[in-house]
CSV table of C-alpha atoms and ligand atoms in Angstrom, one decimal:
chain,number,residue,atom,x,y,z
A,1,UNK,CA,24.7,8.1,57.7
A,2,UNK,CA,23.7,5.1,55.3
A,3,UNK,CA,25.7,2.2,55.9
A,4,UNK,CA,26.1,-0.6,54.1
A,5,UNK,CA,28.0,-3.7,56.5
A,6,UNK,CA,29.1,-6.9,55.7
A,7,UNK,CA,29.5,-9.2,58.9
A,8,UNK,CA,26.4,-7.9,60.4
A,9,UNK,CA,25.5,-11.2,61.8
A,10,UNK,CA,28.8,-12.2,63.9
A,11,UNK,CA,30.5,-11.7,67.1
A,12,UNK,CA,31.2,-8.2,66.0
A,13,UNK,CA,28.8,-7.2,63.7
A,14,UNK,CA,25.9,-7.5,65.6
A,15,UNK,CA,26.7,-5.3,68.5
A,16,UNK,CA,28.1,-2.7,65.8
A,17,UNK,CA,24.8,-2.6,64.0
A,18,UNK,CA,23.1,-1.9,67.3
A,19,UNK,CA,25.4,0.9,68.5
A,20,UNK,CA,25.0,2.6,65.0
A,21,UNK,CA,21.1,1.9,65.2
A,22,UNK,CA,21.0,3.4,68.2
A,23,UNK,CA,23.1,6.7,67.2
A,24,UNK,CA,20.6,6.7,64.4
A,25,UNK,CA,22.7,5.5,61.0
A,26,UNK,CA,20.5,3.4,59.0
A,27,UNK,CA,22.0,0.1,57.9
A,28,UNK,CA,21.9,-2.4,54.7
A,29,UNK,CA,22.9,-5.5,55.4
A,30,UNK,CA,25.3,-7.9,53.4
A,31,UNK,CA,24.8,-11.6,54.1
A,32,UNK,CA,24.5,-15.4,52.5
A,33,UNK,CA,21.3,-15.4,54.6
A,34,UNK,CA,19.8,-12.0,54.0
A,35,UNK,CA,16.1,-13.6,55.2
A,36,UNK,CA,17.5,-14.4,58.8
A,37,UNK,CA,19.4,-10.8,59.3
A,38,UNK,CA,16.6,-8.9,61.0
A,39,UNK,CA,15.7,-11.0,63.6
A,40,UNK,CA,19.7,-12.2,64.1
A,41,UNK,CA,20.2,-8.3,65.0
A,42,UNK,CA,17.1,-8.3,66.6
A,43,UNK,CA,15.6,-4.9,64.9
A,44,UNK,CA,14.7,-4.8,60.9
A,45,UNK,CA,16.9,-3.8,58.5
A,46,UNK,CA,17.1,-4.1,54.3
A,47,UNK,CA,19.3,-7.1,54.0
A,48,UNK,CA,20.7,-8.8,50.4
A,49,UNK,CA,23.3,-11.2,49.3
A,50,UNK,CA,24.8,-9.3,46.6
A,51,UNK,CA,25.6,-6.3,47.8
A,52,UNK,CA,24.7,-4.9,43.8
A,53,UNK,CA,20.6,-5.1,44.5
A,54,UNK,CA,21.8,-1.9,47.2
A,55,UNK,CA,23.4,0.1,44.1
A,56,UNK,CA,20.4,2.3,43.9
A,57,UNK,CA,20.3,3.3,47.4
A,58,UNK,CA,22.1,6.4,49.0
A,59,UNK,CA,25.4,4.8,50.8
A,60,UNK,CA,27.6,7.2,52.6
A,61,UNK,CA,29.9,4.5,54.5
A,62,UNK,CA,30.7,0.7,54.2
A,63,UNK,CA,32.0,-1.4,56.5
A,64,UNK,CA,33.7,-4.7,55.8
A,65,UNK,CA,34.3,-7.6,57.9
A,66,UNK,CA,32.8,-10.5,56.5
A,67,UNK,CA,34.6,-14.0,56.3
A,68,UNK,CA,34.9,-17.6,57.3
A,69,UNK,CA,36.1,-18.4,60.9
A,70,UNK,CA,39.9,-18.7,60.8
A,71,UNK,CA,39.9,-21.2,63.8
A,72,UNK,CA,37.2,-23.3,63.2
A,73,UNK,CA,38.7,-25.7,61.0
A,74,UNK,CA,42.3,-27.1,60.3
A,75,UNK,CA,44.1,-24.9,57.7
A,76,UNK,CA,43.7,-27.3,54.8
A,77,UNK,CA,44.6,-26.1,51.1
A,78,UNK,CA,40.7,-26.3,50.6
A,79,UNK,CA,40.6,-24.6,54.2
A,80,UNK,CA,42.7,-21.8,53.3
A,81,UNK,CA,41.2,-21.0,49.9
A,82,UNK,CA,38.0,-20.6,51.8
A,83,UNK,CA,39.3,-18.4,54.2
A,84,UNK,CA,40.9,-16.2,51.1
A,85,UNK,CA,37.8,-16.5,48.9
A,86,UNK,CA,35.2,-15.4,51.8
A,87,UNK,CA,37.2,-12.0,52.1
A,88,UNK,CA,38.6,-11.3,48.7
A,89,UNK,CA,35.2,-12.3,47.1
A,90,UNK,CA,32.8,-10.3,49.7
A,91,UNK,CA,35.3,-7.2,49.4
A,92,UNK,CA,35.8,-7.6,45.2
A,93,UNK,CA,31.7,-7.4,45.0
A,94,UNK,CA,31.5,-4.3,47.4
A,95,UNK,CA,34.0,-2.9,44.4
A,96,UNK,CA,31.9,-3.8,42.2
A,97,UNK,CA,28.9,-1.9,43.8
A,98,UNK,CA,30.9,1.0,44.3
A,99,UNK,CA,32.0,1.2,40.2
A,100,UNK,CA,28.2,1.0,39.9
A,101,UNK,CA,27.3,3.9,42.0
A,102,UNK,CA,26.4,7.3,40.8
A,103,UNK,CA,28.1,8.3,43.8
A,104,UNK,CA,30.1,6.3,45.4
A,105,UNK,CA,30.3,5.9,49.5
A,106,UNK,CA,32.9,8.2,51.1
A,107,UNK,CA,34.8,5.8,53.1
A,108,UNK,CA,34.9,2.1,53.9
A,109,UNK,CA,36.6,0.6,56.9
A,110,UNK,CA,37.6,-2.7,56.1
A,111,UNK,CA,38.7,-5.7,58.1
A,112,UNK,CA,42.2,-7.1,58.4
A,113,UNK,CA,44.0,-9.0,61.4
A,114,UNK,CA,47.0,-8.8,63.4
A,115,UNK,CA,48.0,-11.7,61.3
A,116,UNK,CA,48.8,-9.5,59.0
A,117,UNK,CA,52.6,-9.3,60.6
A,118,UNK,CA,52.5,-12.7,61.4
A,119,UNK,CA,55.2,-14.5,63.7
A,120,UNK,CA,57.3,-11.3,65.4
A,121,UNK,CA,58.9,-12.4,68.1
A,122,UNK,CA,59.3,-9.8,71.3
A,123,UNK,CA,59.7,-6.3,68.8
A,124,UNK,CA,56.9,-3.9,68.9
A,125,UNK,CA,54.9,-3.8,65.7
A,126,UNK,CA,53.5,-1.1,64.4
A,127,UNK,CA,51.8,-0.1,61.1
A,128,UNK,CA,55.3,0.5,60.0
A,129,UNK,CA,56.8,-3.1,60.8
A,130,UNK,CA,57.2,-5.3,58.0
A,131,UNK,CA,54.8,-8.5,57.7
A,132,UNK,CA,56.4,-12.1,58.3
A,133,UNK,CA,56.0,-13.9,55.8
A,134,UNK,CA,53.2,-17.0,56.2
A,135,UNK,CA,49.6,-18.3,55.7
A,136,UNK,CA,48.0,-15.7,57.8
A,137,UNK,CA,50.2,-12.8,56.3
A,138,UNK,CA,49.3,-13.7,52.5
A,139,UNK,CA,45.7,-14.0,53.9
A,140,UNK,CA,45.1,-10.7,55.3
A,141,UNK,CA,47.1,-9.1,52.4
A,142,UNK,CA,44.9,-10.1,49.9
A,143,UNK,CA,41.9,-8.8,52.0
A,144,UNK,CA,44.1,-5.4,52.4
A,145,UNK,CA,45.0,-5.5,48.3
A,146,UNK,CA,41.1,-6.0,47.9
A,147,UNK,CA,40.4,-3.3,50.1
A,148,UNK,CA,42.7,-0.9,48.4
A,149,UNK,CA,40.9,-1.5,44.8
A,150,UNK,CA,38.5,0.3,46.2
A,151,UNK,CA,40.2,3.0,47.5
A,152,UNK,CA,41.3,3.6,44.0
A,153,UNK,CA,38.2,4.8,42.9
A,154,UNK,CA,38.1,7.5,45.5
A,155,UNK,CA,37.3,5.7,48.5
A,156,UNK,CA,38.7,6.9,51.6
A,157,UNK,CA,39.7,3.6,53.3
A,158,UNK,CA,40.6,2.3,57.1
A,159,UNK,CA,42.2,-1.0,57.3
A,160,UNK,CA,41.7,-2.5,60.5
A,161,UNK,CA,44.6,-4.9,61.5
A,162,UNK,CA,42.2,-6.6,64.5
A,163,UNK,CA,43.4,-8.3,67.8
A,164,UNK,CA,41.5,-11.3,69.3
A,165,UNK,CA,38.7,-9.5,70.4
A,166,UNK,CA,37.3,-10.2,73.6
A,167,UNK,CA,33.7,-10.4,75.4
A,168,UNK,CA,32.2,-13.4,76.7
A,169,UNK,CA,29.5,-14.5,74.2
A,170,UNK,CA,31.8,-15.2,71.4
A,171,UNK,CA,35.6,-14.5,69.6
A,172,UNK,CA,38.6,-16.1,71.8
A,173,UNK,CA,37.2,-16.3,75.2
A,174,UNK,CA,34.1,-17.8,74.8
A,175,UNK,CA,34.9,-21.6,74.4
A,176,UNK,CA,37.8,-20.5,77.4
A,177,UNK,CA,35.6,-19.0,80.3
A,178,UNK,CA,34.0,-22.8,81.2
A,179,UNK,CA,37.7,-24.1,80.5
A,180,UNK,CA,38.8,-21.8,83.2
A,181,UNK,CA,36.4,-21.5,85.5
A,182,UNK,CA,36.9,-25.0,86.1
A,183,UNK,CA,40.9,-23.6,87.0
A,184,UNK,CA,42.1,-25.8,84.0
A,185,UNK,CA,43.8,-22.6,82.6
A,186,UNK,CA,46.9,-23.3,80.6
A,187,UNK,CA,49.8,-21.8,79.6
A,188,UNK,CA,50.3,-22.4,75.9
A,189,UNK,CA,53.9,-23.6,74.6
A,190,UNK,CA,56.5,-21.1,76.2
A,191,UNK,CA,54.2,-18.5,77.0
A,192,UNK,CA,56.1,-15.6,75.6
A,193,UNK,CA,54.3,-15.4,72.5
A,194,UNK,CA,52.4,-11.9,72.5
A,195,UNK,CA,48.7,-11.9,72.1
A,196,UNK,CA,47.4,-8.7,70.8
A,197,UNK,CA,44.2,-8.2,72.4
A,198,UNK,CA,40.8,-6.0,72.3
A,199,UNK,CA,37.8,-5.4,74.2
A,200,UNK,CA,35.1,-5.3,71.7
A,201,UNK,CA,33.6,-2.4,72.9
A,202,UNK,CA,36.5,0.0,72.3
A,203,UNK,CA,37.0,-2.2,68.3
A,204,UNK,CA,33.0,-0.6,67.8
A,205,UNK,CA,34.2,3.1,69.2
A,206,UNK,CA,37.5,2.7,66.7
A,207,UNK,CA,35.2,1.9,63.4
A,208,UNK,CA,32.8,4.7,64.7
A,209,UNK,CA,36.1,7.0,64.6
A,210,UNK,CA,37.6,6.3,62.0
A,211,UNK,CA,34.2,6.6,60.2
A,212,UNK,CA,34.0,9.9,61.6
A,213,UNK,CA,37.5,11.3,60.8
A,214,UNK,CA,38.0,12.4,57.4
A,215,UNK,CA,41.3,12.5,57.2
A,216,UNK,CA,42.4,9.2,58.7
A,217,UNK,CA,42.9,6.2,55.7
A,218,UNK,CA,45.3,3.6,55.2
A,219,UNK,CA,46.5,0.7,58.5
A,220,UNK,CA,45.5,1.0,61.7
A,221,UNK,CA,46.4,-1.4,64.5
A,222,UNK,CA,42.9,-2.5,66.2
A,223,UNK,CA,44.6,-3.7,69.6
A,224,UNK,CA,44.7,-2.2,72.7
A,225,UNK,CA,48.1,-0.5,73.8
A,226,UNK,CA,48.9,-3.0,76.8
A,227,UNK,CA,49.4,-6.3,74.2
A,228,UNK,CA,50.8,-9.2,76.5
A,229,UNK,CA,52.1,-12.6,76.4
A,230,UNK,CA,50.3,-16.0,76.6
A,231,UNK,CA,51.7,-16.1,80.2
A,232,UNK,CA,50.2,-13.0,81.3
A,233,UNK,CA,46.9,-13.4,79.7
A,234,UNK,CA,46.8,-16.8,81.0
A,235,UNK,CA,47.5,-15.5,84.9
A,236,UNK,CA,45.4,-12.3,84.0
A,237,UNK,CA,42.3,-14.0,82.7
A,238,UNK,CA,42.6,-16.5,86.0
A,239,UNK,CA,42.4,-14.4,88.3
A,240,UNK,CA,39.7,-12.5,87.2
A,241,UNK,CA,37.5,-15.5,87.6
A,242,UNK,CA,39.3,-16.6,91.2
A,243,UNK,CA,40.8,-19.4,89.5
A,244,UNK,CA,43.9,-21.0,89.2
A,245,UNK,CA,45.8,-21.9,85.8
A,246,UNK,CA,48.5,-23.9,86.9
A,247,UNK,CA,49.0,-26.3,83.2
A,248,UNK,CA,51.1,-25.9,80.7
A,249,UNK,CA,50.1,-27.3,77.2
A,250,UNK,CA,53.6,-28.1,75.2
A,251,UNK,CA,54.2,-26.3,71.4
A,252,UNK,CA,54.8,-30.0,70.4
A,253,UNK,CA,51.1,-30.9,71.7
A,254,UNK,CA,49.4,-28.2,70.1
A,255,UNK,CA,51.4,-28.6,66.8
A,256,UNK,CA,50.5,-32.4,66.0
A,257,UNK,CA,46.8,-31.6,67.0
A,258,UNK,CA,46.6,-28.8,65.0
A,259,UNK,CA,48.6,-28.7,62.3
A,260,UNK,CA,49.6,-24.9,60.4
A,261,UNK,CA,47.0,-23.7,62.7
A,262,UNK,CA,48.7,-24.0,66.0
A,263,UNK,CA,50.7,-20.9,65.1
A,264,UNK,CA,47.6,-19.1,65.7
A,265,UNK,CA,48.6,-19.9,69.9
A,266,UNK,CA,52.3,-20.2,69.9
A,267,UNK,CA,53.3,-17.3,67.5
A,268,UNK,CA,51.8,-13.3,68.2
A,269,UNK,CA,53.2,-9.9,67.3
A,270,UNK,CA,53.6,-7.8,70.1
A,271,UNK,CA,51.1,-5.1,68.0
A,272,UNK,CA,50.8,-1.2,68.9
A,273,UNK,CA,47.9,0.9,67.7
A,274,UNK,CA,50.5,3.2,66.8
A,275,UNK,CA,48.0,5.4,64.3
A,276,UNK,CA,45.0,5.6,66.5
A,277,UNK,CA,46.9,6.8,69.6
A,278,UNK,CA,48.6,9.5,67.6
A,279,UNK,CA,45.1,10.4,65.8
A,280,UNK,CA,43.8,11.0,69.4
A,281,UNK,CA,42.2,7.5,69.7
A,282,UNK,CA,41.4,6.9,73.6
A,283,UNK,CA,41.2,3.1,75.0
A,284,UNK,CA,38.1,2.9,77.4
A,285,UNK,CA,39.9,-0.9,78.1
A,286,UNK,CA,44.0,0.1,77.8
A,287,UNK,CA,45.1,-2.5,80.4
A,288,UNK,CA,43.6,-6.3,80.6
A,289,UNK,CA,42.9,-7.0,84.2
A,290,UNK,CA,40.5,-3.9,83.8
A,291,UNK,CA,39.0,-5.5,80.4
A,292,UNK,CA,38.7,-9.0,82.2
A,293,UNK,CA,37.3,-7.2,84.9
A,294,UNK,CA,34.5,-5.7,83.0
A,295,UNK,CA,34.1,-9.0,81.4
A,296,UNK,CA,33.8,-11.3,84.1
A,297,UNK,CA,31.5,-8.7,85.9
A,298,UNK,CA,28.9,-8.1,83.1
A,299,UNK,CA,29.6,-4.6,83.0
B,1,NAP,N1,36.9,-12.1,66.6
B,1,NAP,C1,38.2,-11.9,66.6
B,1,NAP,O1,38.9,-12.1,67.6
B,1,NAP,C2,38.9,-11.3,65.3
B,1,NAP,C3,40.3,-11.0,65.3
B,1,NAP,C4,40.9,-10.6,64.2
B,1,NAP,C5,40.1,-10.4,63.0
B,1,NAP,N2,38.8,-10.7,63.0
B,1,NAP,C6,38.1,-10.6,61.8
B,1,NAP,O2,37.0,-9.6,61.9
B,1,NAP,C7,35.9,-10.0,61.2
B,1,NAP,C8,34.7,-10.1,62.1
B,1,NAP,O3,35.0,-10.9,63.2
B,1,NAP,P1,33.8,-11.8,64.0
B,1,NAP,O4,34.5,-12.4,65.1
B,1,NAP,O5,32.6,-10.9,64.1
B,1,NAP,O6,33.5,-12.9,62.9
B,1,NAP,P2,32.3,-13.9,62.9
B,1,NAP,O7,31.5,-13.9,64.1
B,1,NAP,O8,32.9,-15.2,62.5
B,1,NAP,O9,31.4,-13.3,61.7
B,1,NAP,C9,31.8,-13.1,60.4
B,1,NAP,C10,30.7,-13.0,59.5
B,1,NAP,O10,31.2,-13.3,58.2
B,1,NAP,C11,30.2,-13.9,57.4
B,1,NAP,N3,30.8,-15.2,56.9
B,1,NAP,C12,31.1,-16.3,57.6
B,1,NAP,N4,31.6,-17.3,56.8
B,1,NAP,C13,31.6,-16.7,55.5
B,1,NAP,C14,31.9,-17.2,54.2
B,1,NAP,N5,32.4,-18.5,54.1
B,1,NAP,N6,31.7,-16.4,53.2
B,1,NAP,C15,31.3,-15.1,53.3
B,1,NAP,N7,30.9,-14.6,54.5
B,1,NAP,C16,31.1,-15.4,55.6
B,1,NAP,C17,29.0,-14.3,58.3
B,1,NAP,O11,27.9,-13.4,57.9
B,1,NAP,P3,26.6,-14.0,57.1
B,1,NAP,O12,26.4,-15.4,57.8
B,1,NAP,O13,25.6,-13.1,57.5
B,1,NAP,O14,27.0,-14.1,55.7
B,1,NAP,C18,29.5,-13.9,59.7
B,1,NAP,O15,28.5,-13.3,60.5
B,1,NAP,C19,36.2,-11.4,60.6
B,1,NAP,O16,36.5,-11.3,59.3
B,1,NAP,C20,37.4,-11.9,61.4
B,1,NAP,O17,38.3,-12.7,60.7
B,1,NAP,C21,38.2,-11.1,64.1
């Protein structure tokens, strides 16, 4: 297939591009800095920064995931209009591609977050749970409404609702392995928030499948079926390293140091991939000690 990707050059992208190089899909690549993309993913590819100067190429498939880092910065109004406008904007000019095209792509799988249900308390989520309202809600619905302008032109569109993904050179657990490995593990607030989580590996295999299913549009929950709470990920994640976490770092503590943002730690929807399982979907990484495991180990 052609494939046209935004978010090529992240924690995410640039594995993706190199498992769909490597099965043989040709990529075009949407970034600010289309001059550094080929040597970023480390093979050469046709990159742009408007995804328009593509419009005369053959695209069969886009994939979306482009946008600033929700937890680099304190969620500021500025903060969280750059976090909207990233998304919103990246996905309104892929629209506008697509209005351009002859033919348009067949599908487009298109980012979203578990955020999307915000604060849930113990209940399962599923696709079918309603969303919470707050920052991170309104956030990934406007990506999702974005999304679904384009699926109104004939578009068959995924929407990935995305749990913290996890490998060690970036996401979540990469400013936390040193942390840890020193056994300075904590415990955030109460602990019993959920934290849906996801090797990266088996978020690549879900885009591949959902690229290659025809008949699967609309939400699909991007976590793995085992979500868990701060607690356990906190034990889980220590003793795959040997380590002890024995601290506790108090709501209170996180809140005045980080603001709006802290719900990011001390709230979590206990989130099912309710749609992939029953589309056939199989976890390579269902349970976290194995996905810390594989982690940890290099494998
Ligand atoms: N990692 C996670 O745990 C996680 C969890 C849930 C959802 N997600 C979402 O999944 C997507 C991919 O995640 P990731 O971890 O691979 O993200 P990432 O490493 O932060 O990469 C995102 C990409 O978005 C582009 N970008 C960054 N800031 C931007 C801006 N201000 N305007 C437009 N584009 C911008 C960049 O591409 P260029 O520099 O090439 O333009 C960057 O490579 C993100 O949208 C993220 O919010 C991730």
């Amino acid at each position: 297939m052609n494939i046209l990707i935004t978010g090529a050059t992240g924690f995410v992208g640039v594995p993706l591009c190199k498992a769909l190089d490597a099965k043989g899909h040709r990529l075009l690549v949407v970034s600010r800095s289309p001059e550094k993309v080929s040597e970023q993913l480390g093979m050469p590819v046709k990159a742009q920064d408007d995804p328009m100067a593509f419009k005369d190429e053959p695209i069969d498939a886009i994939i979306n995931l482009a946008g600033a880092s929700i937890a680099g910065r304190p969620w500021t109004d500025s903060r969280k209009k750059t976090l909207i406008d990233s998304r919103v904007e990246t996905t309104r000019a892929l629209e506008r591609l697509c209005q351009a095209m002859s033919t348009p792509p067949k599908v487009l799988v298109s980012g979203s977050a578990m955020g999307y249900y915000g604060a849930q308390g113990e209940r399962e989520v599923t696709e079918e749970t309603p969303p919470n309202p707050e920052f991170a809600h309104e956030l990934c619905q406007k990506w999702e409404d974005a999304a679904r302008r384009i699926e109104a032109l004939g578009v068959r569109t995924a929407i990935i609702r995305i749990g913290l993904v996890l490998e060690r050179d970036g996401g979540t657990l990469k400013p936390m392995l040193p942390v840890y490995k020193l056994g300075l593990g904590a415990t955030l607030g109460s602990g019993t928030q959920y934290m849906p989580w996801i090797h990266r590996t088996d978020l690549i295999r879900i885009i591949e499948f959902l690229l290659a299913h025809d008949t699967l549009e609309g939400p699909f929950n991007a976590g793995a079926p085992n979500p868990v709470t701060n607690r356990v990920f906190t034990k889980s994640l220590a003793h795959a390293l040997h380590r002890p976490a024995p601290w506790r770092i108090p709501g209170f503590a996180l809140k005045a140091a980080m603001g709006e943002m802290s719900r990011l730690l001390l709230t979590g929807a206990r989130m099912k991939p309710a749609r992939l399982e029953a589309a056939g979907f199989e976890f390579r990484y269902p349970e976290l000690d194995g996905a810390f495991s594989a982690i940890v180990n290099g494998r």
